[in-house]
mmCIF file of N, CA and C in Angstrom:
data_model
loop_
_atom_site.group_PDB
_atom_site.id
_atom_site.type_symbol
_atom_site.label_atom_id
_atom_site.label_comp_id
_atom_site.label_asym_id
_atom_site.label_seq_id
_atom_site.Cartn_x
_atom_site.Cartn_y
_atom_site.Cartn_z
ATOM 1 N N UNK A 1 106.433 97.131 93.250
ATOM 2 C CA UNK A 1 105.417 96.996 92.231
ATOM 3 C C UNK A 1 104.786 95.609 92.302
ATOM 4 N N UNK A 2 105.717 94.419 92.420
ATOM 5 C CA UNK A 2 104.995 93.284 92.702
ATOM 6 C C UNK A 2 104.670 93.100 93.860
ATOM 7 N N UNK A 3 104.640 94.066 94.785
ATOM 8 C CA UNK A 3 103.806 93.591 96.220
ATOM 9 C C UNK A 3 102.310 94.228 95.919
ATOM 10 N N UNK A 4 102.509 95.335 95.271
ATOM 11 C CA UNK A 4 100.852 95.814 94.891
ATOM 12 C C UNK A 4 100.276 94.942 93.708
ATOM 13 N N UNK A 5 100.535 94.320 93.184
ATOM 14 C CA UNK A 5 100.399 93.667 92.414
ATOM 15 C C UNK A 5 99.638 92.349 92.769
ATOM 16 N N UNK A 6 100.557 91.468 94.102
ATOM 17 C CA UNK A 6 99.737 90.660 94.720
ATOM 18 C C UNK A 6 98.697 91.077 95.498
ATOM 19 N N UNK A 7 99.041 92.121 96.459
ATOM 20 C CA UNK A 7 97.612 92.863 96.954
ATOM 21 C C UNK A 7 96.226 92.940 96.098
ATOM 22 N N UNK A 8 96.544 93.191 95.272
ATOM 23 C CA UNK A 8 95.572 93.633 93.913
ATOM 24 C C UNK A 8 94.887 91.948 94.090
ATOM 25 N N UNK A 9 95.176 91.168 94.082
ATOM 26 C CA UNK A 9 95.272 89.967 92.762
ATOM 27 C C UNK A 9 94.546 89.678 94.506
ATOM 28 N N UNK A 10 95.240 89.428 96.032
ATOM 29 C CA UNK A 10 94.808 88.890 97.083
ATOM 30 C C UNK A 10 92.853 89.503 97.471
ATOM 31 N N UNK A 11 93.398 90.358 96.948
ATOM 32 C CA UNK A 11 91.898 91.692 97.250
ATOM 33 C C UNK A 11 91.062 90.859 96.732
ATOM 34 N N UNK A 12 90.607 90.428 95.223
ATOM 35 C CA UNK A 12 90.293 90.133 93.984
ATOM 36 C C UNK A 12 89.419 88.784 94.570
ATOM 37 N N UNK A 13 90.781 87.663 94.954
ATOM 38 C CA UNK A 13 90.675 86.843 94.901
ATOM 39 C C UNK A 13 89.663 86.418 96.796
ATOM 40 N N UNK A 14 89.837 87.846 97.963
ATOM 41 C CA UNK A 14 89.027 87.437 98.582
ATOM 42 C C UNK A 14 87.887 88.300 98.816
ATOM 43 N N UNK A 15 87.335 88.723 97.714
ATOM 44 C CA UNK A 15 86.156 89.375 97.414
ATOM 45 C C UNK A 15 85.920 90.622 97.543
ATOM 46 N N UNK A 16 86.898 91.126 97.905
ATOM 47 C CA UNK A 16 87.116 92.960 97.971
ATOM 48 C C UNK A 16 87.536 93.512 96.683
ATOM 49 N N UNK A 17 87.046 93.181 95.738
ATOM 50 C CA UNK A 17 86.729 94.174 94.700
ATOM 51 C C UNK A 17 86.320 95.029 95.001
ATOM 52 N N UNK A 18 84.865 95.829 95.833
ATOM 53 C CA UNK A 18 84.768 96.745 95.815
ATOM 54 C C UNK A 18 85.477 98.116 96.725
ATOM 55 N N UNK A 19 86.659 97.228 97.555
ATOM 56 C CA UNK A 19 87.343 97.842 98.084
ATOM 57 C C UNK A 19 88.695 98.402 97.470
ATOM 58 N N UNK A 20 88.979 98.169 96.606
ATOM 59 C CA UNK A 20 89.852 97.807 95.296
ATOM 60 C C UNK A 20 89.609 98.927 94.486
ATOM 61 N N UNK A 21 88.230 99.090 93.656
ATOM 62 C CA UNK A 21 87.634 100.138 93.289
ATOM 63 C C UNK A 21 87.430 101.395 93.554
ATOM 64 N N UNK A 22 87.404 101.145 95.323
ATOM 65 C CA UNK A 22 87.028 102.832 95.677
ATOM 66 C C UNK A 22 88.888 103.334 96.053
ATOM 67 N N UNK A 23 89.539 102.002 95.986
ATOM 68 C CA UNK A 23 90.717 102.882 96.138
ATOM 69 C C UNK A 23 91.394 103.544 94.605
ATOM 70 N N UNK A 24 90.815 103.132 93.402
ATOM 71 C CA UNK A 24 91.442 103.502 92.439
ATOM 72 C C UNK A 24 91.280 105.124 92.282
ATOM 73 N N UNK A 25 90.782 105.706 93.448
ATOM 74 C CA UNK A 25 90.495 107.405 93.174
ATOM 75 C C UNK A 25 91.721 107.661 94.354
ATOM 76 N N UNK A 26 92.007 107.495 95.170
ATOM 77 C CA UNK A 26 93.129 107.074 95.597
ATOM 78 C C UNK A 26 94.656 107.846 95.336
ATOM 79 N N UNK A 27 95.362 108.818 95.575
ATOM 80 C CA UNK A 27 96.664 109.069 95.073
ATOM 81 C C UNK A 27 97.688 108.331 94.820
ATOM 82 N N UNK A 28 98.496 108.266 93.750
ATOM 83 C CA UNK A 28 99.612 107.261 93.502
ATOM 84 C C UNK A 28 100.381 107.487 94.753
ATOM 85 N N UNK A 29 101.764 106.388 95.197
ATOM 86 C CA UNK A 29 102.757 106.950 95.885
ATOM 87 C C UNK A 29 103.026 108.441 95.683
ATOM 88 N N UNK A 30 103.484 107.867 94.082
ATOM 89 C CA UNK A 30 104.590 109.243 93.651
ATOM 90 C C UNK A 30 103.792 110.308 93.802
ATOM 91 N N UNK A 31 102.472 110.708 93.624
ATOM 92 C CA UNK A 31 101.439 111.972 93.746
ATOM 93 C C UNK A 31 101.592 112.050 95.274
ATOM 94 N N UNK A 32 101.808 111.197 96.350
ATOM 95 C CA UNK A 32 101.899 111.203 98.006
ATOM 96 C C UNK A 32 102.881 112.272 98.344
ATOM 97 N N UNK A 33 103.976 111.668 97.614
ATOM 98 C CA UNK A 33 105.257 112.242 97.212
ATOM 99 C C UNK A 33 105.286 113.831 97.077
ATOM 100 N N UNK A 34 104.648 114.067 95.972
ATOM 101 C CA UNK A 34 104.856 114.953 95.414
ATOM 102 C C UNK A 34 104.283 116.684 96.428
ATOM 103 N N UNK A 35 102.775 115.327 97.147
ATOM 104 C CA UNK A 35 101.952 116.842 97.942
ATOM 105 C C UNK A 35 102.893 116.793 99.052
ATOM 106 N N UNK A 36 103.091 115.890 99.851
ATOM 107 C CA UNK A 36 104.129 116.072 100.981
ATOM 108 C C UNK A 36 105.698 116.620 100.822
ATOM 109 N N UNK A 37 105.995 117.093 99.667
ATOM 110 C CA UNK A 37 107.071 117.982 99.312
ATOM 111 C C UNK A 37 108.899 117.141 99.012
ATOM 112 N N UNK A 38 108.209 115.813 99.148
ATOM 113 C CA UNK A 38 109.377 114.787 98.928
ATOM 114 C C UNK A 38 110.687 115.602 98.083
ATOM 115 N N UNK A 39 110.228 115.505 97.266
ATOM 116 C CA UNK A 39 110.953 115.874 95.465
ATOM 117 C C UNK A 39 111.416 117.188 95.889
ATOM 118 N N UNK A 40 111.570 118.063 97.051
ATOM 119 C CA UNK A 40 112.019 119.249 97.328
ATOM 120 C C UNK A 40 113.899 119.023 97.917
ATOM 121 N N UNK A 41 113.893 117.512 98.018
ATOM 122 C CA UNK A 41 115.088 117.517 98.452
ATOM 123 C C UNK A 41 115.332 115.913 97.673
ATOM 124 N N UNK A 42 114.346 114.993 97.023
ATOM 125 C CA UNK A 42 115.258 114.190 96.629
ATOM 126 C C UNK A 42 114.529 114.134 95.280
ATOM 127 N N UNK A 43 115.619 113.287 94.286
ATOM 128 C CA UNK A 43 115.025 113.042 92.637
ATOM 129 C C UNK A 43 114.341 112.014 92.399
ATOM 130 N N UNK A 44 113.972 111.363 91.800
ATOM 131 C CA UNK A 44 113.659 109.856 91.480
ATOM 132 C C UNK A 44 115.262 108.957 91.236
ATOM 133 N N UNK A 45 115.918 109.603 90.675
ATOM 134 C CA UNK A 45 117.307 109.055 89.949
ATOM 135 C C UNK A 45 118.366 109.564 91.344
ATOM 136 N N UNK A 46 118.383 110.838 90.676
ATOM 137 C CA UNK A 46 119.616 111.160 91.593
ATOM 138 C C UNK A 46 119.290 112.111 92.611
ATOM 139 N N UNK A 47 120.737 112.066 93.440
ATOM 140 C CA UNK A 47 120.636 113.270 94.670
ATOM 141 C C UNK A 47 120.888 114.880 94.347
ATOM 142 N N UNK A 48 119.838 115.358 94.949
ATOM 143 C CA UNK A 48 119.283 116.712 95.070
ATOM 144 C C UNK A 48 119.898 116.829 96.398
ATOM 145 N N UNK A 49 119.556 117.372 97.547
ATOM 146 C CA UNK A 49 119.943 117.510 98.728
ATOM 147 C C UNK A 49 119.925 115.873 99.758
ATOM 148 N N UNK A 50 118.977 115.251 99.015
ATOM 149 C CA UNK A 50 118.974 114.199 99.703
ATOM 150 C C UNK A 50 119.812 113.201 98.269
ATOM 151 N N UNK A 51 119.394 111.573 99.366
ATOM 152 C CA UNK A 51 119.823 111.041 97.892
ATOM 153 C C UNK A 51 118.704 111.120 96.878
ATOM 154 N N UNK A 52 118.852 110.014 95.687
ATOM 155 C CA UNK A 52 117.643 109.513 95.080
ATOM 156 C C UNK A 52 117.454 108.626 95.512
ATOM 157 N N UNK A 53 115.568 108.280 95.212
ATOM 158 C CA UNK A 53 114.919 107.353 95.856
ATOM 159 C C UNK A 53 115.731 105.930 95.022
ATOM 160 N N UNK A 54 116.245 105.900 94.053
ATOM 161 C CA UNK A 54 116.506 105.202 93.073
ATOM 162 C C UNK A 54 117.839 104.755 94.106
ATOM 163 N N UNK A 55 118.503 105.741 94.431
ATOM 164 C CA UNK A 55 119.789 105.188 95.115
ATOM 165 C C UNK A 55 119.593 104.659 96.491
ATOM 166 N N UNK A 56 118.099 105.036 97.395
ATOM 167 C CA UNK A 56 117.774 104.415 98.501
ATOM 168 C C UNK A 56 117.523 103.277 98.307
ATOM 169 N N UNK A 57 116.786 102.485 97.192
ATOM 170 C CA UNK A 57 116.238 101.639 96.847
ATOM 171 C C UNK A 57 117.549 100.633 96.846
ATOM 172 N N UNK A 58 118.318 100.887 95.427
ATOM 173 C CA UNK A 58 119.933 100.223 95.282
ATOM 174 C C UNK A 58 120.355 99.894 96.868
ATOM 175 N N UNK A 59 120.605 100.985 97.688
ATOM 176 C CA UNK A 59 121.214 100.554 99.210
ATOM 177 C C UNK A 59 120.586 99.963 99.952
ATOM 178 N N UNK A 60 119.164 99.847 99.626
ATOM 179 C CA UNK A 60 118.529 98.714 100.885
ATOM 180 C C UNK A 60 117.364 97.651 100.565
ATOM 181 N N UNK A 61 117.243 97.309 99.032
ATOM 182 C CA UNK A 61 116.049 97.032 98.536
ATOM 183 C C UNK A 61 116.562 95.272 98.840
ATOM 184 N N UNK A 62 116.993 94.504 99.412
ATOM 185 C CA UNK A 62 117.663 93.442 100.054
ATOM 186 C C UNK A 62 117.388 93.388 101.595
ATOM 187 N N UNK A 63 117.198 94.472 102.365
ATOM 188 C CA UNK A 63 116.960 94.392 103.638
ATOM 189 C C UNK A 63 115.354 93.935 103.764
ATOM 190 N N UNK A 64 114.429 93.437 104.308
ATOM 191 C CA UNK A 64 113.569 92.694 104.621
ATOM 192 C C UNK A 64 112.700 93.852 105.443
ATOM 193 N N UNK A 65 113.808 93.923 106.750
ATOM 194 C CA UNK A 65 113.059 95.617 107.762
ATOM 195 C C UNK A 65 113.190 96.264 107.483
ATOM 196 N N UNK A 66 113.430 96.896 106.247
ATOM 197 C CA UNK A 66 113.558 98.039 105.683
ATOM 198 C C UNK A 66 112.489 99.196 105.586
ATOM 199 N N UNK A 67 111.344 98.671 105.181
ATOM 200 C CA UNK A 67 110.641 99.052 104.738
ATOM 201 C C UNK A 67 109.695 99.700 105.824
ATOM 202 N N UNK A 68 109.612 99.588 107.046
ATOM 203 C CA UNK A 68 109.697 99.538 108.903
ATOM 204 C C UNK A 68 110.553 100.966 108.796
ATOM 205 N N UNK A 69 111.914 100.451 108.766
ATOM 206 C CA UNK A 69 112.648 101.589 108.954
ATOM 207 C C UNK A 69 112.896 102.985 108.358
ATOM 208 N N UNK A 70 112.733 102.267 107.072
ATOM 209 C CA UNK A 70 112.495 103.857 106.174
ATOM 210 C C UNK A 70 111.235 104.534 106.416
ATOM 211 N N UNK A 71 110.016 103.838 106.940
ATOM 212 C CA UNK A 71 109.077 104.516 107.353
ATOM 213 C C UNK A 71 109.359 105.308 108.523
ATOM 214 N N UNK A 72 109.920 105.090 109.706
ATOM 215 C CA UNK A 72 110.085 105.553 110.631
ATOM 216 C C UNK A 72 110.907 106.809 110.278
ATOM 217 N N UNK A 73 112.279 106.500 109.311
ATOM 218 C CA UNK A 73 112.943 107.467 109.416
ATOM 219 C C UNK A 73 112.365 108.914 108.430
ATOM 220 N N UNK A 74 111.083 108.587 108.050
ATOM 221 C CA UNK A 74 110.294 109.544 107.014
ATOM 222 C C UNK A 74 109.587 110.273 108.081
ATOM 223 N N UNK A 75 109.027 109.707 108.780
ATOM 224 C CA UNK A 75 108.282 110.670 110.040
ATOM 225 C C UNK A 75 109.532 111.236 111.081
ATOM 226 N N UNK A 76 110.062 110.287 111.760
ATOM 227 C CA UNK A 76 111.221 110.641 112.865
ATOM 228 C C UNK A 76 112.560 111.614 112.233
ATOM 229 N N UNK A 77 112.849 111.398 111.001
ATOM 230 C CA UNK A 77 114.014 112.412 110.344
ATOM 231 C C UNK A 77 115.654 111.030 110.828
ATOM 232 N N UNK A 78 116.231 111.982 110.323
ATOM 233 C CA UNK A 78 117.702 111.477 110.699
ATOM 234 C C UNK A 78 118.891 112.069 109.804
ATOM 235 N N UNK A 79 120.167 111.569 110.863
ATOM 236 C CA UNK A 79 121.230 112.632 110.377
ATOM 237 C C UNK A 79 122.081 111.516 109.961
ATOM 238 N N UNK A 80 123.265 111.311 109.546
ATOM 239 C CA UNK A 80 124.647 110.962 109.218
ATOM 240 C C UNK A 80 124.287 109.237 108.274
ATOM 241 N N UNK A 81 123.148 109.213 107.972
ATOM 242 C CA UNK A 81 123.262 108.189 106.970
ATOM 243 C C UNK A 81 123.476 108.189 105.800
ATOM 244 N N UNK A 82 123.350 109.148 104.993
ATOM 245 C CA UNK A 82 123.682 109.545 103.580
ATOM 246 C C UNK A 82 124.468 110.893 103.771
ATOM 247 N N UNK A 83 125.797 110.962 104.659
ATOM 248 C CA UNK A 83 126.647 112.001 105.112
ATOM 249 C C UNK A 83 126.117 112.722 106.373
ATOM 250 N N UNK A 84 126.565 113.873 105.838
ATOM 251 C CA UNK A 84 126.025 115.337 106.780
ATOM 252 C C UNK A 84 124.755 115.690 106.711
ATOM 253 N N UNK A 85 124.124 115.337 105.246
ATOM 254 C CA UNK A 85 122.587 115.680 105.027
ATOM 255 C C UNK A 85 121.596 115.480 106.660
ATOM 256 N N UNK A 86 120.887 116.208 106.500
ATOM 257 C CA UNK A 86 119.786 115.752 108.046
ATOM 258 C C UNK A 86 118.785 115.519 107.127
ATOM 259 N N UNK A 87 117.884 114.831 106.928
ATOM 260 C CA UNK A 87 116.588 114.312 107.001
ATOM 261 C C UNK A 87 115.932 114.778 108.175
ATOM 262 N N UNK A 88 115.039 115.929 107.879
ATOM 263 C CA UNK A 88 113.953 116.787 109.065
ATOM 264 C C UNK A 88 112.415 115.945 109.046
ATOM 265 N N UNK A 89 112.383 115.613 110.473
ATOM 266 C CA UNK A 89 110.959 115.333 110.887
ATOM 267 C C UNK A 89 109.638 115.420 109.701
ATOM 268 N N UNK A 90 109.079 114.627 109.531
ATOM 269 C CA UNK A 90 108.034 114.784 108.634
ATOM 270 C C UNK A 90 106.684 114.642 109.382
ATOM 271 N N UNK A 91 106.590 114.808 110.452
ATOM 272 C CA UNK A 91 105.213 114.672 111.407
ATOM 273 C C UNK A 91 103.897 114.758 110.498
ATOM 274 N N UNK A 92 103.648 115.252 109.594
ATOM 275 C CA UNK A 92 102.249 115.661 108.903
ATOM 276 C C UNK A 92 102.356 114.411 108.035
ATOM 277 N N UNK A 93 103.074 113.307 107.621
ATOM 278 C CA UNK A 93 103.060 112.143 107.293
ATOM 279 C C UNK A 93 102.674 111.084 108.059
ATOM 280 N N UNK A 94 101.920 110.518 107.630
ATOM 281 C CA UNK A 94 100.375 109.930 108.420
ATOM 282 C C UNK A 94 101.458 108.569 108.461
ATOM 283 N N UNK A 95 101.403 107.276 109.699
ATOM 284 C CA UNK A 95 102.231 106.383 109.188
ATOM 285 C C UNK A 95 101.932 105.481 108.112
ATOM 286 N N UNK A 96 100.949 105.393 107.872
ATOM 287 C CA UNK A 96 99.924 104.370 106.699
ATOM 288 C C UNK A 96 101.109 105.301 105.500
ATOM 289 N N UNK A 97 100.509 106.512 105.399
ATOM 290 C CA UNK A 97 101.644 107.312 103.873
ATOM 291 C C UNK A 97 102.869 107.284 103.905
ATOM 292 N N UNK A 98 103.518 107.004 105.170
ATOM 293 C CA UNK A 98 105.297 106.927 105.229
ATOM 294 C C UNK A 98 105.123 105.345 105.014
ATOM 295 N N UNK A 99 104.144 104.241 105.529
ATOM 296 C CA UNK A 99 104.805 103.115 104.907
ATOM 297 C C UNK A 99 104.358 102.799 103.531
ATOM 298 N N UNK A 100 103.372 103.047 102.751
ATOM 299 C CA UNK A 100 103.151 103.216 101.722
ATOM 300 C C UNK A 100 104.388 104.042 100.931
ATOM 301 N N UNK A 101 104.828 104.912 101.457
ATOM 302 C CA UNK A 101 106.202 105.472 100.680
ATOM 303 C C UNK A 101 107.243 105.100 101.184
ATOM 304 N N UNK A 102 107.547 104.202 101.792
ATOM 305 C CA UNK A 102 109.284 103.799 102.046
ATOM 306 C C UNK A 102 108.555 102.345 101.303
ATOM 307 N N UNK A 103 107.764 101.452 101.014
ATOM 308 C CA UNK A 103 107.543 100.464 100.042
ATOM 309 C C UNK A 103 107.477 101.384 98.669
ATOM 310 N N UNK A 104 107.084 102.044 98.094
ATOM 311 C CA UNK A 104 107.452 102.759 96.739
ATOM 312 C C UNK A 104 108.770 102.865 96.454
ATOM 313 N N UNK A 105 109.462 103.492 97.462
ATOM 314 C CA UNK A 105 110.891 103.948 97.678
ATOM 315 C C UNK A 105 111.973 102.845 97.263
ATOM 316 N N UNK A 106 111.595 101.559 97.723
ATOM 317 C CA UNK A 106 112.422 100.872 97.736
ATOM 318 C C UNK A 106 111.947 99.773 96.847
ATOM 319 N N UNK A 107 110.802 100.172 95.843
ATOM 320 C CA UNK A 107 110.740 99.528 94.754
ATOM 321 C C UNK A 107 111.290 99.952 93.672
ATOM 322 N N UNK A 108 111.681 100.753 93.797
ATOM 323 C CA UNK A 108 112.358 102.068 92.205
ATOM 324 C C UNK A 108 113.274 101.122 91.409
ATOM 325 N N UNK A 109 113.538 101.550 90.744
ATOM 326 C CA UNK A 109 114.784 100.974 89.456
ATOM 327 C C UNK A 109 115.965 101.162 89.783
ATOM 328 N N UNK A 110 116.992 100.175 89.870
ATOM 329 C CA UNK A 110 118.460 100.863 89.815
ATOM 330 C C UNK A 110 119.026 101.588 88.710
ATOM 331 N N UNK A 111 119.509 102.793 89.185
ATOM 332 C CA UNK A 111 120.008 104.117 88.780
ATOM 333 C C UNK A 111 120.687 103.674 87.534
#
């Protein structure tokens, strides 16, 4: 939240207001979320089939490359990090929307 926050304020301050503006029509993360079928396997709080984003956040919101990696692993998938669960390929996730959502992800609230 405070990285969009400075974005906002950096935009502002180097004259892209009107770039600023046309993004406010724009989908939230969580609406990103929601059309790409996120919430079909994880909660905001807690774990559904996956974890919660709330509990991804808690486990890595300290890592720096994180935010790199959780993108990758939103398009690429992956197995044995939160158990047995697999995380399946998300290919129709553009990388601009997987890093825009692994920075949402790992801004959440602890649980």
């Amino acid at each position: 939240m405070m990285f969009i926050r400075r974005l906002r304020v950096a935009w502002l301050m180097a004259g892209l207001w009107p770039v600023l503006a046309c993004s406010a029509n724009e989908p939230t993360p969580q609406q990103k979320a929601q059309d790409y079928g996120c919430f079909s396997c994880h909660g905001l709080v807690h774990k559904q089939v996956g974890p919660g984003f709330a509990q991804v956040a808690e486990r890595y919101r300290n890592d720096p490359a994180m935010p790199a990696q959780l993108a990758a692993k939103i398009r690429s998938g992956s197995v044995g990090t939160w158990g047995r669960v697999i995380m399946p390929r998300q290919p129709k996730v553009s990388e601009a929307d997987a890093r825009l959502l692994a920075i949402w992800v790992l801004s959440q609230p602890a649980p």
